[in-house]
Coordinates of C-alpha atoms and ligand atoms in Angstrom, one line a residue:
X1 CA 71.4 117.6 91.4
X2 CA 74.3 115.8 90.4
X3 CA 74.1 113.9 86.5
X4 CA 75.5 110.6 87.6
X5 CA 74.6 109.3 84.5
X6 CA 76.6 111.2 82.4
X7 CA 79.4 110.7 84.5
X8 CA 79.5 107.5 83.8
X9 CA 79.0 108.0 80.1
X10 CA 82.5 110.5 80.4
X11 CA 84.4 107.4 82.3
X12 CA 83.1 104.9 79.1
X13 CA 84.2 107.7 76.1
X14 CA 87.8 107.6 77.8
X15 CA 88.2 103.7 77.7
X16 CA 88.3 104.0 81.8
X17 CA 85.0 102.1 82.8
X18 CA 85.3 99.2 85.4
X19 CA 83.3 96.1 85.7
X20 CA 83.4 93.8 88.7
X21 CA 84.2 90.2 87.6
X22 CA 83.2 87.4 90.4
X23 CA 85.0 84.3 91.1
X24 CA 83.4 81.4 91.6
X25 CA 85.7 79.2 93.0
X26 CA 89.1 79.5 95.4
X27 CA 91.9 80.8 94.3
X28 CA 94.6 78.9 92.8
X29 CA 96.7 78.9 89.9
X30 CA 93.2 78.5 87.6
X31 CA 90.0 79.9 88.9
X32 CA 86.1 79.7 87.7
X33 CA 85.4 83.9 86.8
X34 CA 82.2 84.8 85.2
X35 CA 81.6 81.2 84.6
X36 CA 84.7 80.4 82.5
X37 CA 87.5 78.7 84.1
X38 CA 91.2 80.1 83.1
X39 CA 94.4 80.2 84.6
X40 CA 94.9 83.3 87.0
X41 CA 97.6 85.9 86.5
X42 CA 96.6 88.8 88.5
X43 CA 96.2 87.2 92.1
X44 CA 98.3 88.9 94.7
X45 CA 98.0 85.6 96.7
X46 CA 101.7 84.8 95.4
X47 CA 102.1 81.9 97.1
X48 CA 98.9 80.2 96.5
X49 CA 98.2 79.4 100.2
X50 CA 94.5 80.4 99.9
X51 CA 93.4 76.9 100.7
X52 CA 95.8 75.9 102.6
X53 CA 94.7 73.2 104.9
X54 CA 96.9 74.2 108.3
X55 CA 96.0 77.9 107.6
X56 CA 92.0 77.2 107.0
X57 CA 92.1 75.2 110.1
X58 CA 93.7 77.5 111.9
X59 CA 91.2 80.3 111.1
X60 CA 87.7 77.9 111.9
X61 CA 89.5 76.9 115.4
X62 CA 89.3 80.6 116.2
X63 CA 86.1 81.0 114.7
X64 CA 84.5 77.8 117.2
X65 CA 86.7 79.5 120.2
X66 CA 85.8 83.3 119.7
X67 CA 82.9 83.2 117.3
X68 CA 82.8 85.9 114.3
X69 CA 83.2 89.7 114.4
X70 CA 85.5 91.6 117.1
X71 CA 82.8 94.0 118.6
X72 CA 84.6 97.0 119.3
X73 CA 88.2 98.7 118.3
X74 CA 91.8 97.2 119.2
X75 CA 91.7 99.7 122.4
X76 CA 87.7 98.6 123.6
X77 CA 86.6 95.7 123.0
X78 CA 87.8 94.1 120.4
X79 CA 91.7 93.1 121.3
X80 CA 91.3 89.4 121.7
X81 CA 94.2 86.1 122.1
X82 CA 94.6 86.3 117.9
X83 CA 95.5 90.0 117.8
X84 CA 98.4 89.2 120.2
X85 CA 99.6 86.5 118.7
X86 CA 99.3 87.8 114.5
X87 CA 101.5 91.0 116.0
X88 CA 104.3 88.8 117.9
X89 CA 104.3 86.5 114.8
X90 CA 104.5 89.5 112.4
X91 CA 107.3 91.0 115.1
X92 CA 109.3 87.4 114.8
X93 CA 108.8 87.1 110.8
X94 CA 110.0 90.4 110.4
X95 CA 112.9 90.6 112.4
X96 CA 111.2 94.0 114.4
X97 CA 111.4 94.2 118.3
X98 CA 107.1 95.0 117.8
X99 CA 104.3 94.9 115.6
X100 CA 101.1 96.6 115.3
X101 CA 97.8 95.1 113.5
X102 CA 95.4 97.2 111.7
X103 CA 92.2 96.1 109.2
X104 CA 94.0 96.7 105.8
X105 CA 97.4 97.4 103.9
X106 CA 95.8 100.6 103.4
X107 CA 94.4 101.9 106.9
X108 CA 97.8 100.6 108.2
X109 CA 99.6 103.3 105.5
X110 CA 97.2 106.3 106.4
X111 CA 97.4 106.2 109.7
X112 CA 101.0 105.3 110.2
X113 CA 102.0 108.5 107.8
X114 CA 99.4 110.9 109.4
X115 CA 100.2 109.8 112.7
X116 CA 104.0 110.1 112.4
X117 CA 104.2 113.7 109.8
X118 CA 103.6 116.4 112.3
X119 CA 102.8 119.7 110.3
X120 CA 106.6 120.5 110.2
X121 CA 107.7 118.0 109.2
X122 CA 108.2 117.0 105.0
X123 CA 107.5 113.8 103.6
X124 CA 109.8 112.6 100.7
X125 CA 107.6 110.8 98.3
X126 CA 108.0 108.2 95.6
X127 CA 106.3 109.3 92.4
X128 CA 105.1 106.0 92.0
X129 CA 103.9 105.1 95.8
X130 CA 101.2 103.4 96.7
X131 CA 97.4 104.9 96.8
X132 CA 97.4 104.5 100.5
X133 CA 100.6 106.4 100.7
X134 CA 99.3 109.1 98.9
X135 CA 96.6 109.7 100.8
X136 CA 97.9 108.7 103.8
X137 CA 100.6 112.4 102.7
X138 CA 97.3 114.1 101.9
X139 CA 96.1 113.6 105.7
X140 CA 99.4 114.2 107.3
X141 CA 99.7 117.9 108.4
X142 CA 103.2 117.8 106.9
X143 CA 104.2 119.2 103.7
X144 CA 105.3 116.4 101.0
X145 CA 107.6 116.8 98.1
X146 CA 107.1 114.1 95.2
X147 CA 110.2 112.7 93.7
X148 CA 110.8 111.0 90.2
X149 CA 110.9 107.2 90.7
X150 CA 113.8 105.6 92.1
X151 CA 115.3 108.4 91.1
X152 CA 117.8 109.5 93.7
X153 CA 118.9 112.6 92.2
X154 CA 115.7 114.2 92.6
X155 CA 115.6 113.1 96.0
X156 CA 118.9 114.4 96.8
X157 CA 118.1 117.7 95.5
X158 CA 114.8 118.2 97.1
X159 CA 116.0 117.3 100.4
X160 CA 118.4 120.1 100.0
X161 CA 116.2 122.3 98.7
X162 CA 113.8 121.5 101.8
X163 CA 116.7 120.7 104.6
X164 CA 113.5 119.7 106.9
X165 CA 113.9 119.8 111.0
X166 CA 111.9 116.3 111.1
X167 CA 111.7 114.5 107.2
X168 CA 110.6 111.1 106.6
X169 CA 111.5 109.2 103.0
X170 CA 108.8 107.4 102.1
X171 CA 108.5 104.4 99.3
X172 CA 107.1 101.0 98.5
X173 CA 109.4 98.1 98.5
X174 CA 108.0 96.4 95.3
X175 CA 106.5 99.2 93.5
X176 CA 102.8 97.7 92.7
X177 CA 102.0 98.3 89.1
X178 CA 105.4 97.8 87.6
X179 CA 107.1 95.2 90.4
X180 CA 110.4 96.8 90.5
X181 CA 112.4 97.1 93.7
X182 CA 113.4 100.5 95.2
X183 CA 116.9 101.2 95.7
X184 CA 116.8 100.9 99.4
X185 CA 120.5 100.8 100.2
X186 CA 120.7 104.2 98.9
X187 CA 117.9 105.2 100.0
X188 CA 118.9 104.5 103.3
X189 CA 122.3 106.0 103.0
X190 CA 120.3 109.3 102.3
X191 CA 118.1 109.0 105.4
X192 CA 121.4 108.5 107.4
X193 CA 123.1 111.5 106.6
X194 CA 119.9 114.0 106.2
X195 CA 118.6 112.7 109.8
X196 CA 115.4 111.3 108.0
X197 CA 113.7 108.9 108.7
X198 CA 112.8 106.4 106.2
X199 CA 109.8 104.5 105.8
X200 CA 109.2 101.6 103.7
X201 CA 105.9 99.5 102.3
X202 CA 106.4 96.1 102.4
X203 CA 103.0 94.7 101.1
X204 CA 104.4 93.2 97.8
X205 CA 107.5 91.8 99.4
X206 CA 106.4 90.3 102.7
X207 CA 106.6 86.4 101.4
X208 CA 108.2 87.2 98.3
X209 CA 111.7 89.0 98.6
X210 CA 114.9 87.5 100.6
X211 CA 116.0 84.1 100.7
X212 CA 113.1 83.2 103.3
X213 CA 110.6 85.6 102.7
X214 CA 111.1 88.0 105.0
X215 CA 111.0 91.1 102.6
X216 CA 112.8 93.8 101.4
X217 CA 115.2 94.2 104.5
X218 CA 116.5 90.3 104.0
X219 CA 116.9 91.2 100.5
X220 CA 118.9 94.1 100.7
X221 CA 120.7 92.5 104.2
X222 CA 119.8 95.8 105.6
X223 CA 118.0 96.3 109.5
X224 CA 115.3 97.9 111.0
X225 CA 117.8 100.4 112.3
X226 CA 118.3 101.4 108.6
X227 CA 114.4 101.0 108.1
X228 CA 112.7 102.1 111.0
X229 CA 109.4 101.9 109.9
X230 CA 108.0 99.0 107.9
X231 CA 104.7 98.4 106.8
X232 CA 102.9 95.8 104.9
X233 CA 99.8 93.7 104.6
X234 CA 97.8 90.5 105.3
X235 CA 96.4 90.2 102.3
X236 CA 99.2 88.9 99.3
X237 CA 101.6 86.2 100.3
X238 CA 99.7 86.1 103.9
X239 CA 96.5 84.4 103.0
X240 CA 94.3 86.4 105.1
X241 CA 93.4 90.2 105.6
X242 CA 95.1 93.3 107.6
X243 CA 98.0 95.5 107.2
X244 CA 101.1 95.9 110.3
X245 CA 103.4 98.2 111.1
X246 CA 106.5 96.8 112.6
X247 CA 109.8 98.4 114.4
X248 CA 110.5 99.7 117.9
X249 CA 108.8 99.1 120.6
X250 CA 108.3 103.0 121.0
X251 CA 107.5 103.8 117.5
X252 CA 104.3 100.9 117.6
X253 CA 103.2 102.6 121.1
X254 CA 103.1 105.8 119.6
X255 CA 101.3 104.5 116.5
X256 CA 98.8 102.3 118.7
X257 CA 98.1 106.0 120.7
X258 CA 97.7 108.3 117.9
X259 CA 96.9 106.7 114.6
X260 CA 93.2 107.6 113.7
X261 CA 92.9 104.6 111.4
X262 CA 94.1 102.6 114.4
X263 CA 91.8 103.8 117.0
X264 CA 88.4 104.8 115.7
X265 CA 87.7 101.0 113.8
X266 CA 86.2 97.9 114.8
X267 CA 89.2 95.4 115.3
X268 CA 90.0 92.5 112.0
X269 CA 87.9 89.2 113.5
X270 CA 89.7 86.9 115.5
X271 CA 89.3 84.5 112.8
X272 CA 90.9 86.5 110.3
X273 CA 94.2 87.6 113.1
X274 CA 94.5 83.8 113.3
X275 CA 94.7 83.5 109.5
X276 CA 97.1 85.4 109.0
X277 CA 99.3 84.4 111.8
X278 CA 99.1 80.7 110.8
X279 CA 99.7 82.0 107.3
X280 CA 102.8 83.7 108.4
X281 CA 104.3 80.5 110.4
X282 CA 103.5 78.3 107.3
X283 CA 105.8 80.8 104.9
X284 CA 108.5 80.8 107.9
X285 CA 108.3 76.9 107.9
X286 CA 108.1 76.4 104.4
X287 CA 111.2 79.0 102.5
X288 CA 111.4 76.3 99.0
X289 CA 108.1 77.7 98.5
X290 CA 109.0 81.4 98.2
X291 CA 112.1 80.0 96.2
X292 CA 109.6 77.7 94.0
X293 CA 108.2 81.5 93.6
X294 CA 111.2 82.9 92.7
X295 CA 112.3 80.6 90.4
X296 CA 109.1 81.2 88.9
X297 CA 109.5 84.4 88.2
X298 CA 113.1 83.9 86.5
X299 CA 111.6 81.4 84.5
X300 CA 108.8 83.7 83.0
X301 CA 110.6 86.9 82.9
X302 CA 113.0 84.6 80.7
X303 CA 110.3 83.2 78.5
X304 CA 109.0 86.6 77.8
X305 CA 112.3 88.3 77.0
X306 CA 112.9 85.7 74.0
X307 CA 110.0 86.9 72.7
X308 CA 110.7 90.6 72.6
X309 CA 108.6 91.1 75.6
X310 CA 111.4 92.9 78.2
X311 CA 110.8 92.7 81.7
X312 CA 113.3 93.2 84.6
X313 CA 111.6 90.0 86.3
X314 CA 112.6 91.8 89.8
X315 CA 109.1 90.4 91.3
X316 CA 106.4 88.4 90.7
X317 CA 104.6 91.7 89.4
X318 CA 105.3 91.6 85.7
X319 CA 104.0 95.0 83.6
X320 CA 103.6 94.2 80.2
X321 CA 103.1 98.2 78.8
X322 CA 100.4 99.0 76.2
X323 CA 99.9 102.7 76.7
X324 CA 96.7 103.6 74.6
X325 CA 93.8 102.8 77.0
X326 CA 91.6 100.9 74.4
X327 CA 94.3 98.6 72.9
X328 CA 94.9 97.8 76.7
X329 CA 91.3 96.6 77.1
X330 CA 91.5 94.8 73.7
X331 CA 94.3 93.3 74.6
X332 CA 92.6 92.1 78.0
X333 CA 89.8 90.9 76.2
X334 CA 91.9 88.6 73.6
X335 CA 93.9 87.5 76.8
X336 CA 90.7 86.2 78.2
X337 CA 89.4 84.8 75.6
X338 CA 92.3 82.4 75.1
X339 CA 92.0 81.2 79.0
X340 CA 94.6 83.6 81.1
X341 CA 93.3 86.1 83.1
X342 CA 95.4 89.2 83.6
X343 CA 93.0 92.8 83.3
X344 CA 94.0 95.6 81.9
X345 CA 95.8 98.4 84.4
X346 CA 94.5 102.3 83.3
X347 CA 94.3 105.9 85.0
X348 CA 93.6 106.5 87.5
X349 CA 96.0 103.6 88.8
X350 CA 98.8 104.3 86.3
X351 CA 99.2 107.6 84.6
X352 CA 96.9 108.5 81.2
X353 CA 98.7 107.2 78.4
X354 CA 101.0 104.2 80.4
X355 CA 97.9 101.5 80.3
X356 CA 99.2 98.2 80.9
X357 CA 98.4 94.6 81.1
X358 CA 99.5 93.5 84.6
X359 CA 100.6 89.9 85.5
X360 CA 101.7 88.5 88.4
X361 CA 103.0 84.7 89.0
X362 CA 102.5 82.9 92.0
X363 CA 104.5 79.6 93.2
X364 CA 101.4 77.4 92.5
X365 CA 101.9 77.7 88.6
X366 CA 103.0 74.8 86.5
X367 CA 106.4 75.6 83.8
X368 CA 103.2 74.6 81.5
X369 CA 101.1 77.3 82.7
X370 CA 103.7 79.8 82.4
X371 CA 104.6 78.6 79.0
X372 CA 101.0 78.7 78.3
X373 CA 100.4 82.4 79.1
X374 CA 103.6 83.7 77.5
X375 CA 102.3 82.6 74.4
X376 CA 98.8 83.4 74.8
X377 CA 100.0 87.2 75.7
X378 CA 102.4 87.9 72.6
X379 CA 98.8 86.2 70.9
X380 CA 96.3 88.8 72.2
X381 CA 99.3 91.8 72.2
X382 CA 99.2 91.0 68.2
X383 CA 95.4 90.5 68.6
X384 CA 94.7 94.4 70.3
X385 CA 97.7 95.9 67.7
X386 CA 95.9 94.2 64.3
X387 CA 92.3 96.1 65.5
Ligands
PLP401 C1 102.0 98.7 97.8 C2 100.7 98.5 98.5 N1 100.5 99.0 99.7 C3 99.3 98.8 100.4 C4 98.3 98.1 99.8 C5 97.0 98.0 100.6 O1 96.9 96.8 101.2 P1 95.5 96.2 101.6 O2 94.9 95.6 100.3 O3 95.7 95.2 102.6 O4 94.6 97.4 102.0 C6 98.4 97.6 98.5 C7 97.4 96.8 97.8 O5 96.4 96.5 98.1 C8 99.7 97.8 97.9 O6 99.8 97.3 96.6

């Protein structure tokens, strides 16, 4: 029989155990966690809308007119008024002729990339993608070639080495552990003149990049001609839970027919669709609140940089690197302690060796707050080096 026990002993001696923390309250720019109240700098909720009074309304309407729980997949059931509505609101926010819903970020990644990689086809990869990228390569029957991060090169010279028949580049937006942006123009240069197809993961920019939130297309000015395939989630900027797939009309009726993650799972509640539709028409109503997150960003990355602490300030994702596993803990720990909560980032997320604190900024924060923390992390950086 398996020794779970010492499994977990192996996962403590490496400095990689995991505890679960609970907040007790909402989430805002300071939160109750584990009974200590501190201001919060790891939410990916980056524009603080998590108690938003039009968007919590919107979701109990749809709770008193459909009840709780879906009963049944999209293509059953469970395909009520709110799923129509999130994927024409996600369609209009994101510029796409349609949408698609699924549960999660993630299931909308695995089945999108297993659907669409046929077994001849190969899937250019960012080294630093996304989980739910990778595995959604691992189920595609396709054969996928890892490139160095943002590192065109490479990708240049794998796609001659592979000159696929069907290809498909593949790449988050915002990379999620160290918030910078992929070189899209180029990358879709590349797709244009291989015949690929590229693919991109909007969940970190949805809300946050462009000048009204829109994502990594506005911020690039590029189209969904250059992009055909864009995915994101629910769960960041848009208060609320699910992932999309957005584009043609043809590419989300071939996704609805053929992506397993899609089909064989009970349908997000109506409650929740409604969420995060009335989340999205909030952000599209509201742009000075993804620039009062923008300028936020500027104003920390600044901060941190006059104290030695460089960061490209690209995104609200701000990776402050530690390497050693422990000192990244310690450093955590003495973060805490002053009031800022921001854990520690280790393998398997990042690679052995490149542990990190990460911190990300929403709008809701105060210049105080972000003063505060900037001080209180070149504290407990000192704090984890002295032990
Ligand atoms: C880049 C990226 N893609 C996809 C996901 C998955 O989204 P979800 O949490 O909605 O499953 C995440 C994070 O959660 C992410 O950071």
């Amino acid at each position: 029989m398996d020794n779970f026990a010492s499994r977990i002993d192996a996962i403590k001696a490496a400095h990689l155990y995991r505890v679960l923390r609970t907040l007790s309250t909402p989430q805002g720019r300071d939160v109750v966690i584990d009974g200590q109240r501190v201001l919060l700098f790891s939410s990916n909720s980056y524009l603080g809308l998590n108690t938003n009074d039009y968007i919590c309304r919107e979701g109990i309407r749809a709770i008193e007119e459909f009840g709780v729980g879906s009963g049944g997949s999209r293509l059953v059931t469970g395909n009520m008024t709110p799923h129509m509505r999130l994927e024409a609101a996600v369609a209009r926010f994101k510029g796409s002729e349609a949408a698609l819903a699924f549960t999660s970020g993630y299931t909308a990644n695995v089945g999108v990339i297993s659907a669409l990689c046929h077994k001849d086809a190969v899937i250019f990869s960012d080294a630093l993608n996304h989980a739910s990228i990778i595995d959604g390569c691992r189920l595609a029957r396709g054969l996928t070639a890892v490139y160095a991060h943002n590192d065109m090169d490479d990708l240049l010279k794998k796609v001659r080495h592979f000159r696929p028949r069907q290809g498909f580049i593949v790449t988050d937006s915002v990379f999620s552990m160290d918030g910078d942006i992929a070189r899209l123009p180029d990358l879709a240069a590349i797709a244009r003149e291989h015949g690929l197809t590229l693919m991109v993961d909007d969940a970190h920019a949805t809300g946050v990049l462009g000048a009204t939130g829109r994502g990594s297309l506005e911020h690039f000015g590029l189209s969904h001609e250059d992009v055909p395939v864009v995915t994101g989630t629910l769960s960041k900027a848009v208060p609320s839970e699910g992932g999309f797939v957005c584009g043609s009309a043809t590419l989300c009726e071939l996704i609805r027919n053929t992506a397993r993650s899609f089909i064989f799972t009970t349908a997000p509640s109506p409650s929740t669709a409604a969420t995060a539709a009335a989340g999205i028409a909030y952000i599209a109503a509201h742009p000075e609140l993804v620039r009062q997150l923008q300028d936020n960003v500027a104003y920390f990355a600044q901060n941190l940089a006059r104290r030695g602490l460089g960061t490209h300030g690209q995104s609200p994702i701000i990776p402050i690197l530690v390497g050693d596993e422990a000192r990244a803990g310690r450093a955590a720990e003495a973060l805490l302690a002053l009031g800022v909560f921001a854990p520690c980032i280790r393998y398997p997320t990042v690679p052995k060796g490149m542990a990190r604190l990460r911190l990300t900024v929403m709008a809701a924060h105060t210049r105080e707050d972000l003063d505060y923390a900037a001080d209180c992390l070149e504290r407990a950086l000192a704090a984890a080096r002295a032990d």
